[in-house]
Coordinates of C-alpha atoms and ligand atoms in Angstrom, one line a residue:
M1 CA -10.5 -58.6 -34.7
Y2 CA -13.6 -60.5 -33.6
V3 CA -17.2 -59.6 -34.5
V4 CA -20.1 -60.5 -32.3
A5 CA -23.4 -59.8 -34.1
E6 CA -26.4 -58.2 -32.3
K7 CA -28.5 -61.3 -33.2
D8 CA -26.1 -63.6 -31.2
I9 CA -26.0 -61.5 -28.0
A10 CA -29.3 -62.9 -26.6
G11 CA -28.0 -66.5 -26.8
L12 CA -24.7 -65.6 -25.1
M13 CA -25.2 -63.0 -22.4
T14 CA -27.2 -63.7 -19.2
P15 CA -28.2 -61.3 -16.5
E16 CA -25.8 -63.2 -14.1
A17 CA -22.8 -62.6 -16.5
A18 CA -23.8 -59.0 -16.9
F19 CA -24.0 -58.6 -13.1
T20 CA -20.5 -60.0 -12.5
A21 CA -19.1 -57.7 -15.2
I22 CA -20.8 -54.6 -13.8
E23 CA -20.0 -55.3 -10.2
A24 CA -16.3 -55.7 -11.1
V25 CA -16.1 -52.6 -13.2
F26 CA -17.9 -50.5 -10.5
A27 CA -15.3 -51.7 -8.0
A28 CA -12.4 -50.9 -10.4
M29 CA -13.9 -47.4 -10.9
A30 CA -14.0 -46.7 -7.2
S31 CA -10.5 -47.9 -6.7
R32 CA -9.4 -45.6 -9.6
K33 CA -8.1 -48.5 -11.7
A34 CA -10.8 -47.6 -14.3
Y35 CA -12.0 -44.3 -15.6
N36 CA -14.5 -43.0 -18.2
F37 CA -13.6 -40.6 -20.9
P38 CA -15.6 -37.4 -21.5
V39 CA -18.9 -38.2 -23.2
V40 CA -19.5 -36.9 -26.8
R41 CA -23.2 -36.4 -27.7
E42 CA -24.2 -34.5 -30.8
A43 CA -27.4 -33.5 -32.5
I44 CA -26.1 -34.2 -36.0
G45 CA -28.9 -32.3 -37.8
H46 CA -29.9 -35.4 -39.9
Q47 CA -32.9 -37.7 -39.2
D48 CA -33.3 -35.8 -35.9
A49 CA -30.6 -38.1 -34.6
L50 CA -28.5 -37.8 -31.4
Y51 CA -25.2 -39.5 -31.9
G52 CA -22.2 -39.9 -29.6
F53 CA -19.4 -41.9 -27.9
K54 CA -19.0 -43.2 -24.4
G55 CA -15.6 -44.7 -23.7
G56 CA -13.1 -45.6 -21.0
F57 CA -10.2 -47.7 -19.9
D58 CA -10.2 -50.3 -17.2
A59 CA -6.7 -51.2 -16.1
A60 CA -7.9 -53.9 -13.8
G61 CA -10.0 -55.7 -16.5
L62 CA -7.7 -54.6 -19.3
T63 CA -10.6 -53.2 -21.3
L64 CA -10.2 -50.2 -23.6
G65 CA -12.7 -48.9 -26.1
L66 CA -16.0 -47.1 -26.7
K67 CA -19.6 -47.4 -27.5
A68 CA -20.7 -45.4 -30.5
G69 CA -24.4 -44.8 -31.2
G70 CA -27.4 -42.9 -30.2
Y71 CA -31.1 -42.2 -30.8
W72 CA -32.7 -42.3 -34.2
P73 CA -36.4 -41.3 -33.5
H74 CA -37.7 -42.3 -37.0
N75 CA -36.3 -45.8 -36.9
L76 CA -39.5 -47.5 -35.8
E77 CA -41.1 -46.5 -39.1
R78 CA -38.3 -48.6 -40.7
G79 CA -38.9 -51.6 -38.5
L80 CA -35.7 -50.8 -36.4
I81 CA -35.4 -49.9 -32.8
N82 CA -34.7 -46.2 -32.1
H83 CA -31.6 -46.7 -29.9
Q84 CA -28.7 -48.1 -32.0
S85 CA -25.2 -48.7 -30.7
T86 CA -22.0 -50.7 -31.3
V87 CA -19.2 -51.3 -28.9
F88 CA -15.6 -51.3 -30.2
L89 CA -12.8 -52.8 -28.1
F90 CA -9.1 -52.2 -28.5
D91 CA -6.0 -54.1 -27.3
P92 CA -4.6 -51.9 -24.5
E93 CA -1.1 -53.2 -25.2
T94 CA -1.0 -52.2 -28.9
G95 CA -4.0 -50.0 -29.6
R96 CA -5.2 -52.4 -32.3
V97 CA -9.0 -52.9 -32.6
S98 CA -9.9 -56.2 -31.1
A99 CA -13.7 -56.5 -31.3
A100 CA -16.9 -55.0 -32.7
V101 CA -20.0 -56.0 -30.7
G102 CA -23.6 -55.3 -31.2
G103 CA -24.6 -52.9 -28.4
N104 CA -28.4 -52.7 -28.3
L105 CA -29.3 -55.6 -26.1
L106 CA -26.1 -55.2 -24.1
T107 CA -27.2 -51.7 -23.1
A108 CA -30.4 -53.0 -21.5
L109 CA -28.5 -55.8 -19.8
R110 CA -25.8 -53.5 -18.3
T111 CA -28.4 -51.0 -17.2
A112 CA -30.4 -53.7 -15.4
A113 CA -27.2 -55.1 -13.9
A114 CA -26.3 -51.7 -12.4
S115 CA -29.5 -51.4 -10.4
S116 CA -29.1 -55.0 -9.4
V117 CA -25.7 -54.3 -8.0
S118 CA -27.1 -51.4 -6.0
I119 CA -29.9 -53.6 -4.7
K120 CA -27.6 -56.5 -3.7
Y121 CA -25.6 -54.0 -1.5
L122 CA -28.2 -51.5 -0.4
A123 CA -31.6 -53.2 -0.1
P124 CA -33.0 -53.1 3.4
K125 CA -32.7 -56.4 5.2
G126 CA -35.6 -58.8 4.5
A127 CA -36.9 -56.7 1.6
K128 CA -40.0 -58.5 0.1
V129 CA -41.8 -56.0 -2.1
L130 CA -40.4 -54.5 -5.3
G131 CA -41.9 -51.4 -6.6
M132 CA -41.5 -50.6 -10.4
I133 CA -42.1 -47.1 -11.7
G134 CA -41.9 -47.3 -15.5
A135 CA -43.2 -49.9 -17.9
G136 CA -41.1 -49.2 -21.1
H137 CA -38.6 -51.4 -22.9
Q138 CA -36.0 -51.3 -20.1
S139 CA -38.4 -52.2 -17.3
A140 CA -38.7 -55.8 -18.3
F141 CA -34.9 -56.2 -18.2
Q142 CA -34.8 -54.5 -14.8
L143 CA -37.3 -56.9 -13.4
R144 CA -35.7 -60.1 -14.8
A145 CA -32.2 -59.0 -13.5
V146 CA -33.3 -58.0 -10.0
A147 CA -35.1 -61.3 -9.5
K148 CA -31.8 -63.1 -9.9
V149 CA -30.1 -61.1 -7.0
H150 CA -32.9 -60.8 -4.4
P151 CA -35.8 -63.1 -3.4
F152 CA -38.7 -60.6 -3.7
E153 CA -42.2 -62.0 -3.0
K154 CA -44.3 -59.4 -4.9
V155 CA -44.0 -56.7 -7.5
I156 CA -46.2 -53.6 -7.4
G157 CA -46.0 -51.1 -10.3
W158 CA -47.1 -47.7 -11.6
N159 CA -46.6 -46.0 -14.9
P160 CA -47.6 -42.6 -16.2
H161 CA -49.2 -44.5 -19.2
P162 CA -51.3 -47.2 -17.5
E163 CA -51.9 -49.0 -20.8
M164 CA -48.2 -50.1 -20.7
L165 CA -48.5 -51.9 -17.3
G166 CA -49.2 -55.2 -19.1
R167 CA -45.4 -55.5 -19.7
L168 CA -44.7 -55.5 -15.9
K169 CA -47.5 -57.9 -15.3
D170 CA -46.3 -60.3 -17.9
T171 CA -42.7 -60.1 -16.8
A172 CA -43.6 -60.6 -13.2
A173 CA -45.5 -63.7 -14.2
E174 CA -42.5 -64.9 -16.3
I175 CA -40.3 -64.8 -13.1
G176 CA -43.1 -66.3 -11.0
L177 CA -44.1 -63.3 -8.9
P178 CA -47.5 -61.8 -8.3
F179 CA -48.1 -58.3 -9.7
E180 CA -50.4 -55.5 -8.6
A181 CA -50.9 -52.1 -10.2
V182 CA -51.0 -49.4 -7.5
E183 CA -51.0 -45.6 -7.1
L184 CA -47.7 -43.9 -6.3
D185 CA -48.5 -43.3 -2.6
R186 CA -49.1 -47.0 -2.1
L187 CA -46.0 -47.9 -4.1
G188 CA -43.8 -45.6 -2.0
S189 CA -45.1 -46.8 1.3
E190 CA -45.3 -50.6 0.6
A191 CA -42.2 -51.2 -1.6
D192 CA -38.9 -52.0 0.2
V193 CA -37.0 -51.5 -3.0
I194 CA -38.1 -49.2 -5.9
I195 CA -36.7 -49.1 -9.4
S196 CA -37.6 -46.0 -11.5
I197 CA -37.0 -46.2 -15.2
T198 CA -39.0 -43.6 -17.1
S199 CA -38.3 -40.7 -19.4
A200 CA -39.9 -38.2 -17.0
F201 CA -38.9 -34.5 -16.9
A202 CA -40.6 -33.8 -13.5
P203 CA -40.7 -35.6 -10.2
L204 CA -43.0 -38.7 -10.1
L205 CA -42.1 -40.2 -6.7
L206 CA -42.6 -37.6 -3.9
D207 CA -40.9 -37.4 -0.5
A208 CA -44.3 -37.9 1.2
H209 CA -44.9 -41.2 -0.8
V210 CA -41.8 -43.0 0.7
K211 CA -42.2 -44.5 4.1
G212 CA -40.0 -46.9 6.1
P213 CA -36.6 -48.4 5.1
T214 CA -36.4 -48.2 1.3
H215 CA -33.8 -48.5 -1.4
I216 CA -34.5 -46.6 -4.7
A217 CA -32.6 -47.3 -7.9
A218 CA -33.2 -44.2 -10.0
M219 CA -32.3 -45.4 -13.5
G220 CA -34.3 -43.2 -16.0
T221 CA -32.5 -39.9 -15.7
D222 CA -29.6 -39.8 -18.1
T223 CA -29.9 -36.3 -19.6
K224 CA -29.9 -32.7 -18.4
G225 CA -33.5 -31.8 -17.4
K226 CA -34.8 -35.4 -16.9
Q227 CA -36.1 -36.1 -13.4
E228 CA -38.0 -38.9 -11.6
L229 CA -37.6 -38.1 -7.9
D230 CA -38.6 -35.2 -5.6
P231 CA -35.4 -33.3 -4.6
A232 CA -36.7 -33.3 -1.0
L233 CA -36.6 -37.2 -1.0
V234 CA -33.0 -37.0 -2.4
A235 CA -32.1 -34.6 0.3
R236 CA -33.0 -37.0 3.1
A237 CA -31.5 -40.1 1.7
K238 CA -28.0 -41.6 1.7
L239 CA -26.8 -41.2 -1.9
F240 CA -24.9 -43.5 -4.2
A241 CA -24.0 -43.1 -7.9
D242 CA -22.2 -45.1 -10.7
E243 CA -20.1 -42.0 -11.4
I244 CA -20.5 -38.8 -9.3
A245 CA -19.5 -36.3 -12.0
Q246 CA -22.2 -37.7 -14.3
S247 CA -24.8 -38.0 -11.6
V248 CA -24.6 -34.3 -10.7
T249 CA -24.7 -33.1 -14.4
I250 CA -27.0 -35.4 -16.2
G251 CA -28.3 -37.8 -13.5
E252 CA -31.0 -37.7 -11.0
F253 CA -29.0 -35.8 -8.4
Q254 CA -28.5 -32.8 -10.8
H255 CA -31.6 -31.2 -9.4
A256 CA -31.0 -31.5 -5.6
V257 CA -27.4 -30.4 -6.1
Q258 CA -28.4 -27.4 -8.3
Q259 CA -31.0 -26.5 -5.6
G260 CA -28.3 -26.6 -2.9
L261 CA -30.1 -29.4 -1.0
V262 CA -27.2 -31.8 -1.4
A263 CA -23.4 -31.4 -1.6
E264 CA -21.7 -33.3 -4.4
S265 CA -19.3 -34.5 -1.7
A266 CA -22.1 -36.4 0.1
I267 CA -22.5 -38.8 -2.9
V268 CA -20.7 -42.1 -2.6
Q269 CA -19.5 -44.2 -5.6
L270 CA -21.4 -47.5 -5.5
G271 CA -18.1 -49.3 -6.2
A272 CA -16.8 -48.1 -2.8
V273 CA -19.5 -50.2 -1.2
V274 CA -18.5 -53.2 -3.4
N275 CA -14.9 -52.7 -2.4
G276 CA -15.8 -52.5 1.3
D277 CA -14.5 -48.9 1.6
D278 CA -18.0 -47.5 2.4
P279 CA -20.4 -49.2 4.8
G280 CA -23.4 -48.7 2.4
R281 CA -26.8 -48.5 4.0
G282 CA -25.7 -48.2 7.7
D283 CA -28.5 -46.7 9.7
A284 CA -30.0 -44.7 6.7
E285 CA -33.7 -45.0 6.3
V286 CA -33.7 -44.3 2.5
T287 CA -30.8 -45.0 0.1
I288 CA -30.8 -43.9 -3.5
F289 CA -28.6 -45.2 -6.3
D290 CA -28.4 -42.8 -9.3
G291 CA -27.5 -45.0 -12.3
T292 CA -26.6 -42.7 -15.2
G293 CA -25.0 -45.3 -17.4
V294 CA -21.2 -45.1 -18.1
G295 CA -19.1 -46.2 -21.0
L296 CA -17.1 -48.6 -18.8
Q297 CA -20.3 -50.6 -18.2
D298 CA -20.7 -51.1 -22.0
L299 CA -17.1 -52.2 -22.4
A300 CA -17.3 -54.6 -19.4
V301 CA -20.3 -56.5 -20.8
A302 CA -18.9 -56.4 -24.4
A303 CA -15.6 -57.9 -23.2
A304 CA -17.6 -60.6 -21.4
V305 CA -19.7 -61.4 -24.5
V306 CA -16.6 -61.6 -26.7
E307 CA -15.1 -64.2 -24.3
L308 CA -18.4 -66.2 -24.3
A309 CA -18.6 -66.0 -28.1
Q310 CA -15.0 -67.3 -28.4
Q311 CA -15.7 -70.2 -26.0
K312 CA -18.8 -71.2 -28.1
G313 CA -16.9 -70.7 -31.3
I314 CA -19.3 -68.1 -32.7
A315 CA -17.1 -65.1 -32.6
Q316 CA -16.3 -64.2 -36.3
E317 CA -12.7 -63.4 -36.9
V318 CA -12.0 -60.7 -39.4
A319 CA -8.6 -59.5 -40.6
I320 CA -8.1 -55.8 -40.4
Ligands
NAD1 P1 -39.4 -46.5 -23.4 O1 -39.7 -45.4 -24.4 O2 -39.6 -47.9 -23.8 O3 -40.4 -46.2 -22.1 C1 -40.5 -44.9 -21.6 C2 -41.0 -45.0 -20.2 O4 -41.1 -43.6 -19.7 C3 -42.4 -45.5 -20.1 O5 -42.6 -46.0 -18.8 C4 -43.3 -44.3 -20.3 O6 -44.6 -44.4 -19.8 C5 -42.5 -43.3 -19.5 N1 -42.6 -41.9 -20.1 C6 -42.6 -41.5 -21.4 N2 -42.7 -40.2 -21.5 C7 -42.8 -39.7 -20.2 C8 -43.0 -38.4 -19.6 N3 -43.0 -37.3 -20.4 N4 -43.1 -38.3 -18.3 C9 -43.1 -39.4 -17.5 N5 -42.9 -40.7 -18.0 C10 -42.8 -40.8 -19.3 O7 -38.0 -46.2 -22.8 P2 -37.0 -47.2 -22.1 O8 -36.1 -47.7 -23.1 O9 -37.7 -48.1 -21.2 O10 -36.1 -46.2 -21.2 C11 -36.6 -45.6 -20.1 C12 -35.7 -44.5 -19.6 O11 -34.4 -45.1 -19.2 C13 -35.3 -43.4 -20.7 O12 -35.3 -42.2 -20.1 C14 -33.9 -43.8 -21.1 O13 -33.2 -42.7 -21.6 C15 -33.3 -44.3 -19.8 N6 -32.2 -45.2 -19.8 C16 -31.2 -45.1 -18.9 C17 -30.1 -45.9 -18.9 C18 -29.1 -45.8 -17.9 O14 -28.0 -46.3 -18.0 N7 -29.3 -45.1 -16.8 C19 -29.9 -46.8 -20.0 C20 -31.0 -46.9 -20.9 C21 -32.1 -46.1 -20.8

């Protein structure tokens, strides 16, 4: 098997390579060539940790495996990041383990690639202003990735903790875009595309905030109870998700569906737009992509990184 260490991922994987891998796996999911296994997530009663597995099989990309890992809230005190994960790939022909890949940076890159795929296919024509809600660790990856798929002219941003907005300002400067901190009503009315990536448990962006043709990538909600958007906003939008079953249980659309405002059958898999089986935006004023994060995304970027590491001769081969 090959081992690709966490420390080597940054030098191997680019937002562009992550985009290509995620676009392809979303397409495979929508054409039923790839499927995710049920997610296991356990509070293990040690170190207050949440640990679990997200896995799947992609018969188009021939990728089989799982990401194991979770959230260790006391890691920062040890000088480690709280989210820890490793991806294991298996040979789908024989079942033998084929690779172990550091999963921490890959998780951020695949999450950013997912919103970028939605923005490539669903942004209103001529979108110029990007609105960012959230200024945590993931937000910088989101900004860098989206700048590669769409020529925005300006970034505006809001965060529940304003002292964190420097991250958005610095990242916008890094990609050569002006940045302005604004209130949510201005963000909702001026942004053509909005990415929300917070740990909120109550709506931040309200229906009344959003004016004109807008695409929203709702990326923060990945657990029961989390919420970033007003269900009334969800109810008037055309809805897309990475995986519908996950979206209505742990994703942003859980709330509108539970409240009876939206039928699960109204949600379209983003991959169906990639495949050309759904027209995408059409004449909808607001589109929302609910990115909940699926195991197949992790496997897709891990497989891509193993290939890059092999090409560069830095994949370590271990007999097992
Ligand atoms: P972080 O801890 O670095 O930043 C947290 C962000 O949420 C900041 O903007 C912070 O101001 C805000 N926040 C914190 N508590 C809040 C609260 N109670 N109400 C409203 N906002 C609050 O986290 P991160 O690594 O940037 O991750 C952000 C979110 O994205 C998390 O919810 C994480 O679980 C989620 N996430 C989703 C995916 C996916 O695939 N969809 C992948 C990775 C992370």
